mmCIF file of C-alpha atoms in Angstrom:
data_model
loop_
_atom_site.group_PDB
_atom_site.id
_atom_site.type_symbol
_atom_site.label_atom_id
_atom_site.label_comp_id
_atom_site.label_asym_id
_atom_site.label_seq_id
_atom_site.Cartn_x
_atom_site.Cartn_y
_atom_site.Cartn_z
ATOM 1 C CA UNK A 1 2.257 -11.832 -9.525
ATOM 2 C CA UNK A 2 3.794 -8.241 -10.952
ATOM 3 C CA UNK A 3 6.935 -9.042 -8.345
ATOM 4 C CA UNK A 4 7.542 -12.096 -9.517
ATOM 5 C CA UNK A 5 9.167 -9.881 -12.477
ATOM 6 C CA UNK A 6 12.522 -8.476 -13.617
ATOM 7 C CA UNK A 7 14.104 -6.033 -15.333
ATOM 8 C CA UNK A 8 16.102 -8.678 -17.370
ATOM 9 C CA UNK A 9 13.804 -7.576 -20.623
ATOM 10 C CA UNK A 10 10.979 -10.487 -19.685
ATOM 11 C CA UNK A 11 7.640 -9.905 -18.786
ATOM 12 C CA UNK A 12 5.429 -12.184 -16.965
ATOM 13 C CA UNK A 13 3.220 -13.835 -19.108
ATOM 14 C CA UNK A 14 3.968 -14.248 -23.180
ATOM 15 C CA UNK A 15 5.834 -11.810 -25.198
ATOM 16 C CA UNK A 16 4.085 -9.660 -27.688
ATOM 17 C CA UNK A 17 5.327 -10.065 -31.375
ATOM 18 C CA UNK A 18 6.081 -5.941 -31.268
ATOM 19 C CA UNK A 19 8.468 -6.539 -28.107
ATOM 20 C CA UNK A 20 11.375 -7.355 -30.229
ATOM 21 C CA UNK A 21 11.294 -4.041 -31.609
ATOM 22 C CA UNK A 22 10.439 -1.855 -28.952
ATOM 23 C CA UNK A 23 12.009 -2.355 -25.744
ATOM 24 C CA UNK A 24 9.929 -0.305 -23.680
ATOM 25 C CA UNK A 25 6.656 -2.166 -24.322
ATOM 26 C CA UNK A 26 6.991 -5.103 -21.829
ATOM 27 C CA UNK A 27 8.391 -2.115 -19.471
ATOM 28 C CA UNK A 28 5.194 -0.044 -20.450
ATOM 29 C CA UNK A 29 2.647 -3.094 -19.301
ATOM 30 C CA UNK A 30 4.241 -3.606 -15.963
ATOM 31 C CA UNK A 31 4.275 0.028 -15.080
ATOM 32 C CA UNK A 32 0.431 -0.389 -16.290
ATOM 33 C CA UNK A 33 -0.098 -3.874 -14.266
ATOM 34 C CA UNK A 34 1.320 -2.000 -11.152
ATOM 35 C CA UNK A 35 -1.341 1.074 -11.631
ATOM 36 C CA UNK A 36 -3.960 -0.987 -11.883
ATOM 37 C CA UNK A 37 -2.772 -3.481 -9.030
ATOM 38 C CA UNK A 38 -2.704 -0.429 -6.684
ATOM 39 C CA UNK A 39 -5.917 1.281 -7.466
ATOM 40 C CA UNK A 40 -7.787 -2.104 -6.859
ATOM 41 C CA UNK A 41 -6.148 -2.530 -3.553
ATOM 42 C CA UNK A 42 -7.357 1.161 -2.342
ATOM 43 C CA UNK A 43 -10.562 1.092 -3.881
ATOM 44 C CA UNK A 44 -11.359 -2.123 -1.658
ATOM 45 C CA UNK A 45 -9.653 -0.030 1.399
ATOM 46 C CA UNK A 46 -11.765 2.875 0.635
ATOM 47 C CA UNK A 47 -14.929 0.506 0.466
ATOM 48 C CA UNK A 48 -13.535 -0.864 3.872
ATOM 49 C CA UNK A 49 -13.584 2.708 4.894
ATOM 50 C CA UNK A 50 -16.477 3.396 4.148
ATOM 51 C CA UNK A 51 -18.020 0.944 5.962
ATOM 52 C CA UNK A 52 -16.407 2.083 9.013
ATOM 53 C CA UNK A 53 -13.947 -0.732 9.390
ATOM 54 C CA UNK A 54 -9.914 -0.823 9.175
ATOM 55 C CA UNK A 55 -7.856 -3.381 7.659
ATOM 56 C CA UNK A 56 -5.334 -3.402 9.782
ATOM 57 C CA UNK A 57 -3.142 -6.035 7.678
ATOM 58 C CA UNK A 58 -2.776 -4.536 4.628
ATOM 59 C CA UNK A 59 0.383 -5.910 2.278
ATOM 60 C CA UNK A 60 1.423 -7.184 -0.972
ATOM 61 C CA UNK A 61 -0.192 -10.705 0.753
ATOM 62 C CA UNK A 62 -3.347 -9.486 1.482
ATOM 63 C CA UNK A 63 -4.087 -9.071 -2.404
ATOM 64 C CA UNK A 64 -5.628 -10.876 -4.597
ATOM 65 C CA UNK A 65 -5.195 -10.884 -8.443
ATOM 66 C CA UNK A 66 -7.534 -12.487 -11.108
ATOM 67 C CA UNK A 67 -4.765 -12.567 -13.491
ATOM 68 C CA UNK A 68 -0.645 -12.697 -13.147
ATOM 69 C CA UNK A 69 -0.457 -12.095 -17.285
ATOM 70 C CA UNK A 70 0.990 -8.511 -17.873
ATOM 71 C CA UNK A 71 -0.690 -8.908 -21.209
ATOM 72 C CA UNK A 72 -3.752 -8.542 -19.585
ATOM 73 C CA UNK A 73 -3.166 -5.952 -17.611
ATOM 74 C CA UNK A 74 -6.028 -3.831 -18.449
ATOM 75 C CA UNK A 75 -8.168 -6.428 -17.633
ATOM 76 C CA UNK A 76 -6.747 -6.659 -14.066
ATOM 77 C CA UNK A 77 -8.729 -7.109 -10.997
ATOM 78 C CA UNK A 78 -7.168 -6.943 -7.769
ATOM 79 C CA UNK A 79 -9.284 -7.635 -4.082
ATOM 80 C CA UNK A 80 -8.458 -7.170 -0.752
ATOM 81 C CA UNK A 81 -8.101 -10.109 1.297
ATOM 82 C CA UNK A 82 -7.019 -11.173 5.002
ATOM 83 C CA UNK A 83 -9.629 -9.313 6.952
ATOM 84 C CA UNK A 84 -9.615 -11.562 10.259
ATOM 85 C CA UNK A 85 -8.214 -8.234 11.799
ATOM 86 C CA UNK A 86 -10.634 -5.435 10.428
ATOM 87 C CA UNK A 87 -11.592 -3.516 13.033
ATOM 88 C CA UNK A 88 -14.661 -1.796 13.413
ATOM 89 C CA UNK A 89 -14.487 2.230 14.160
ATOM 90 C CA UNK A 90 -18.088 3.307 13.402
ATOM 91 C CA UNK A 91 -20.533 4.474 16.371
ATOM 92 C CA UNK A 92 -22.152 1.071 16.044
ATOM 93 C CA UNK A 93 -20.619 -2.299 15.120
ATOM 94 C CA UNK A 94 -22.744 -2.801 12.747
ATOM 95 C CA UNK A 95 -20.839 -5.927 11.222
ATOM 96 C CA UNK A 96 -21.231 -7.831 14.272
ATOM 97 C CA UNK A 97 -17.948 -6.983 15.568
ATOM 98 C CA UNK A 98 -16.595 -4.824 18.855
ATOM 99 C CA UNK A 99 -17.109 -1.254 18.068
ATOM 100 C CA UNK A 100 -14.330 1.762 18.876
ATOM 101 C CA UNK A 101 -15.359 2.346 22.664
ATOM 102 C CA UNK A 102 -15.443 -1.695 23.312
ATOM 103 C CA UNK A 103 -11.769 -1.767 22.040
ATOM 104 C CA UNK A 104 -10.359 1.205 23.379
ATOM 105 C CA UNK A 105 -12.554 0.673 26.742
ATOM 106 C CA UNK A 106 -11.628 -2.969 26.953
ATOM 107 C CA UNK A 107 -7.644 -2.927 25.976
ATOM 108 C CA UNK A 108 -8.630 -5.969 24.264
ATOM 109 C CA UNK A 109 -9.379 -7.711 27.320
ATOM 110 C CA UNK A 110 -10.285 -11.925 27.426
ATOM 111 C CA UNK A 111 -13.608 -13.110 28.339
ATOM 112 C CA UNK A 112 -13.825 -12.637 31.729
ATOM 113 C CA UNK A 113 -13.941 -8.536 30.745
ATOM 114 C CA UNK A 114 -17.594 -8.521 29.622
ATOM 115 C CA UNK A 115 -16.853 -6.939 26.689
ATOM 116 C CA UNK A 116 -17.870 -7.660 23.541
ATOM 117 C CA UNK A 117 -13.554 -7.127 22.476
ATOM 118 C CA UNK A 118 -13.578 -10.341 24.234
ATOM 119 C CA UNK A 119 -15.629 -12.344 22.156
ATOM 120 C CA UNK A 120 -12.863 -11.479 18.844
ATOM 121 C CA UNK A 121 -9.970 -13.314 18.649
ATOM 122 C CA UNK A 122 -6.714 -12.660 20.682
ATOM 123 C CA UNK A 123 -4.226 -11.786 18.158
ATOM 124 C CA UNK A 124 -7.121 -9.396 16.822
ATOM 125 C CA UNK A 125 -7.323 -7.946 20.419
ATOM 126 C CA UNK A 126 -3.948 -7.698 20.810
ATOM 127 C CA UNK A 127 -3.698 -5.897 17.414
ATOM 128 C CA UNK A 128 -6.237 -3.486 18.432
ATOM 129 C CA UNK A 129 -4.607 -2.963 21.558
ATOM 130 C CA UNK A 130 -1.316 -2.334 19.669
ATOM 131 C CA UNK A 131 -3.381 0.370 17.412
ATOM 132 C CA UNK A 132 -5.430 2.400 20.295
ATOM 133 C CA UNK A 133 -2.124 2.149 22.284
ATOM 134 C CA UNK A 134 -0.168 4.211 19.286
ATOM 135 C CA UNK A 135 -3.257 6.266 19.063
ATOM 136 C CA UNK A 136 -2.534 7.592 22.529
ATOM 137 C CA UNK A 137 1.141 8.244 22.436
ATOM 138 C CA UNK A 138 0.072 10.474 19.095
ATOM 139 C CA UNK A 139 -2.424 12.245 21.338
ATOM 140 C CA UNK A 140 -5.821 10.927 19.745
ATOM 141 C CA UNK A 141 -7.736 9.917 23.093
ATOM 142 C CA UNK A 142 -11.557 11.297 22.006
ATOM 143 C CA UNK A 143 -13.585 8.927 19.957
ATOM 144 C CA UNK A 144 -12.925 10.860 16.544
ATOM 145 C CA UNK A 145 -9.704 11.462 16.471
ATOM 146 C CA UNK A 146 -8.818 7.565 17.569
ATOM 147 C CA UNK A 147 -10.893 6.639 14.245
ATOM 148 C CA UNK A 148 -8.539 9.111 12.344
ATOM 149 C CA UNK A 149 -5.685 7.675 13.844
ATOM 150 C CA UNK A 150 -7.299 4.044 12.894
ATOM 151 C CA UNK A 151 -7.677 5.065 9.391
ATOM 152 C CA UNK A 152 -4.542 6.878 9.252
ATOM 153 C CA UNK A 153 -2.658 3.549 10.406
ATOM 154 C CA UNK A 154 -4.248 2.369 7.483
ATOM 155 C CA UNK A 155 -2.858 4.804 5.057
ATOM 156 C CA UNK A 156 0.835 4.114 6.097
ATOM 157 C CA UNK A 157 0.517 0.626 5.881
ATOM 158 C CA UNK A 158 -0.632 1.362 2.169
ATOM 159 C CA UNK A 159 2.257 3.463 1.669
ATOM 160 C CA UNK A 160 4.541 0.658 2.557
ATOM 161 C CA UNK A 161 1.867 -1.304 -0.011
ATOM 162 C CA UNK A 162 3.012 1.067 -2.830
ATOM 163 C CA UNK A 163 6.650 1.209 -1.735
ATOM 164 C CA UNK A 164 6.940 -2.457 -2.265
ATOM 165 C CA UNK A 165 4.773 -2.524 -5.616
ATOM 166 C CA UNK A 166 6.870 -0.380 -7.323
ATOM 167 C CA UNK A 167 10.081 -1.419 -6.149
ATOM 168 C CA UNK A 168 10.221 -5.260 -5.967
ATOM 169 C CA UNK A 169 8.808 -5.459 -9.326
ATOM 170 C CA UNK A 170 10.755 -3.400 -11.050
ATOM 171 C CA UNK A 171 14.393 -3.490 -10.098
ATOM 172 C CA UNK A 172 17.239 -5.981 -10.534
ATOM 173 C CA UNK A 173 15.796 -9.574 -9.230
ATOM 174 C CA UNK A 174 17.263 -10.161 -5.624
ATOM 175 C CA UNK A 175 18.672 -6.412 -4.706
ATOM 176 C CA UNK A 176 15.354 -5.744 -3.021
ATOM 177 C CA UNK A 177 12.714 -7.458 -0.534
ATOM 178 C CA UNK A 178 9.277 -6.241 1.434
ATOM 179 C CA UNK A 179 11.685 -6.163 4.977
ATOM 180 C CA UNK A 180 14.531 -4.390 3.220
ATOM 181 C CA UNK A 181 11.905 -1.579 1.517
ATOM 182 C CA UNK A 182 10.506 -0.940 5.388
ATOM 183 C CA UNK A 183 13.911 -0.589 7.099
ATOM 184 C CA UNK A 184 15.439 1.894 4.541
ATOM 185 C CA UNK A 185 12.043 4.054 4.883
ATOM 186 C CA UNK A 186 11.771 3.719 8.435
ATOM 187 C CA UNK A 187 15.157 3.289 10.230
ATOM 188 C CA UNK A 188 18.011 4.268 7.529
ATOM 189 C CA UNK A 189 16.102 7.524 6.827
ATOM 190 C CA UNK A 190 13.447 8.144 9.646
ATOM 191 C CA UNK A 191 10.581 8.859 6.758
ATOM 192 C CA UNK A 192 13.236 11.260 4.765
ATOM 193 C CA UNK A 193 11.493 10.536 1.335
ATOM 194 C CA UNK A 194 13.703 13.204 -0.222
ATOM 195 C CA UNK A 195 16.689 11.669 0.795
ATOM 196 C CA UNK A 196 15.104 7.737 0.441
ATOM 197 C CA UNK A 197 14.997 9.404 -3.432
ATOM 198 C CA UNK A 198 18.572 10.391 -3.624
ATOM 199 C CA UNK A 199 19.765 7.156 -1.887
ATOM 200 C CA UNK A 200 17.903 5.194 -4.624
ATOM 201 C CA UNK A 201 18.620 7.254 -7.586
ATOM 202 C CA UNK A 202 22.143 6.460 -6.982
ATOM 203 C CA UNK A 203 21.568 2.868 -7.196
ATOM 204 C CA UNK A 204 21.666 1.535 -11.237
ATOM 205 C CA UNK A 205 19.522 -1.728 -9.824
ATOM 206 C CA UNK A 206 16.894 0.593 -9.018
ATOM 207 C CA UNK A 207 16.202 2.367 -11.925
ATOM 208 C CA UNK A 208 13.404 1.325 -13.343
ATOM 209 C CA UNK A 209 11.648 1.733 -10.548
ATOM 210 C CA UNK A 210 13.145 5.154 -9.361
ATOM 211 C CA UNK A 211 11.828 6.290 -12.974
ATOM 212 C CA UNK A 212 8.605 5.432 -12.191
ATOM 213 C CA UNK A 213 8.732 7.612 -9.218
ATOM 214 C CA UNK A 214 10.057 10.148 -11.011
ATOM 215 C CA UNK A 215 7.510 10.858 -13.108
ATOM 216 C CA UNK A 216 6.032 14.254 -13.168
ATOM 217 C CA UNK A 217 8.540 15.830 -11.097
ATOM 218 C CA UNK A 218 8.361 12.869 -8.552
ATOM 219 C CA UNK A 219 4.863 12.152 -8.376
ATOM 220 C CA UNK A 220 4.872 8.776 -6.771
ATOM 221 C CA UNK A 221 8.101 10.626 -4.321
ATOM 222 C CA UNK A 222 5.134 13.242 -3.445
ATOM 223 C CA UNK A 223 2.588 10.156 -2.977
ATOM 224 C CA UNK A 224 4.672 8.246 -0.922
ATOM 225 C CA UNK A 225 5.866 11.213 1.511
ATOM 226 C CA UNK A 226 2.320 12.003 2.086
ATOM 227 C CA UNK A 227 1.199 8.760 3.164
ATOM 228 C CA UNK A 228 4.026 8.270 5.347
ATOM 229 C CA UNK A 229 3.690 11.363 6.744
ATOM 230 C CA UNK A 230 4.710 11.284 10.252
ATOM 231 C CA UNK A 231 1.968 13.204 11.749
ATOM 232 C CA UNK A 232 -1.037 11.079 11.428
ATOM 233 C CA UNK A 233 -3.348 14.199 10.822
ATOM 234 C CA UNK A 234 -1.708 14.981 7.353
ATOM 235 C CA UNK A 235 -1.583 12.068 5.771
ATOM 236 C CA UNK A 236 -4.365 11.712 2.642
ATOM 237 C CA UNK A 237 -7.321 9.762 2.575
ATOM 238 C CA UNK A 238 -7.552 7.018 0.166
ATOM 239 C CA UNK A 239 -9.831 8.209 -1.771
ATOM 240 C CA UNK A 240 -7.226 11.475 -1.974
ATOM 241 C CA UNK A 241 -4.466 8.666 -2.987
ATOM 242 C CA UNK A 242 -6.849 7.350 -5.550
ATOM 243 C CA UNK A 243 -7.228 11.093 -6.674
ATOM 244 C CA UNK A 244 -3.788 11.247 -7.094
ATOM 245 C CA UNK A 245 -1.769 11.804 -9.992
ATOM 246 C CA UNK A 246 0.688 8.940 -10.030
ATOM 247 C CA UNK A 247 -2.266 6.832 -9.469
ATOM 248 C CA UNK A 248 -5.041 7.963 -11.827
ATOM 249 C CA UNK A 249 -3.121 6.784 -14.973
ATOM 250 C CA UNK A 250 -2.808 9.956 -16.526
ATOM 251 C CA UNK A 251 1.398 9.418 -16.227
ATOM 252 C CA UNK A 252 0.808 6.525 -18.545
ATOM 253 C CA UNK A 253 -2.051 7.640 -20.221
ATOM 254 C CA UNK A 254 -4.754 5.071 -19.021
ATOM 255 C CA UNK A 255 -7.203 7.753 -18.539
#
């Protein structure tokens, strides 16, 4: 995959002839593989959407690539996978599934509830729990503002997503991981993008990557902050993120 790369001047997959002479081209296709990467993940979680489900597990694991070749790039295809813990939030479980009121009614009770949260598995009712749980402390307790806290939940996790795509990828091989990504966003700086930016600009292993944030005064900064938003009610939609700027291609003109 794109984060099995480095910086070291290698890109995954062959060299092109025109590499030796400019530098920036294997650079160029990884920034592209990324883009592409990402908008296949949230077009699959705004399909999801859609449908009125929730992923609920979304991560660089739960994606699936037709190709690892940044050559090919442009010919990218990237799926969502890992959906044992979608959760349905439409009126009517239409897939088959326990709909919003049978998980938020049931806690995700075991069989002996009688409802139909207990005929799911228990790590996906103890997820759901987990979710209607945070729902309530953020003060979402009517039906439509638990499925905008569901969907929500969502977006963070695919800020995290986007975090991690940019950053393991493109800086110095080892100085980074997934955990490492979450705790600086989460506990070092308590969702402080601003200063998450200034922390990482000052660190030479990062570069790459902090360039690629910095595009366009800090479009993927502006990204990021929105869908880690703190309050639940302002953070974007995906199609908004796929609307964005930093994701459209227009910073590396794929558009």
């Amino acid at each position: 995959m794109a984060a099995e790369a480095t910086t070291e001047g290698r890109a995954v997959g062959e060299w092109d002839f025109w590499d030796r002479f400019d530098k920036t081209r294997p650079i160029q296709r990884r920034l592209i593989f990324i883009t592409k990467l990402l908008r296949g993940a949230f077009q699959g979680l705004a399909y999801i959407h859609s449908r009125g489900r929730l992923h609920q597990s979304l991560g660089p694991a739960s994606i699936v690539i037709n190709t690892t070749s940044e050559r090919d790039a442009m010919y990218l295809n990237a799926r969502l996978r890992d959906l044992a813990f979608s959760t349905d939030v439409s009126g009517l479980a239409a897939f088959g599934g326990p709909t919003l009121e049978d998980l938020w009614e049931g806690r995700g009770s075991n069989l002996s509830s009688g409802t139909r949260d207990s005929a799911i598995d228990p790590a996906v009712a103890k997820l759901s729990e987990g979710l209607w749980r945070r729902a309530a402390m953020a003060g979402a307790r009517d039906s439509l503002s638990r499925r905008s806290f569901g969907i929500a939940d969502d977006i963070y996790a695919g800020g995290l997503l986007l975090a991690y795509m940019v950053f393991v990828p493109l800086s110095e091989a080892g100085s980074i991981d997934g955990p490492s990504i979450q705790r600086l966003l989460e506990t070092t700086f308590r969702l402080d993008i601003p200063a998450v930016r200034e922390y990482c600009e000052a660190d030479d292993r990062w570069s790459e990557a902090v360039n690629f944030m910095n595009l366009d005064d800090g479009a993927g900064w502006q990204l990021l902050q929105a869908m880690l938003n703190p309050d639940y009610r302002l953070r974007p939609t995906v199609d908004a993120v796929l609307s964005h700027r930093f994701l459209t291609g227009a910073l590396l003109n794929l558009s």
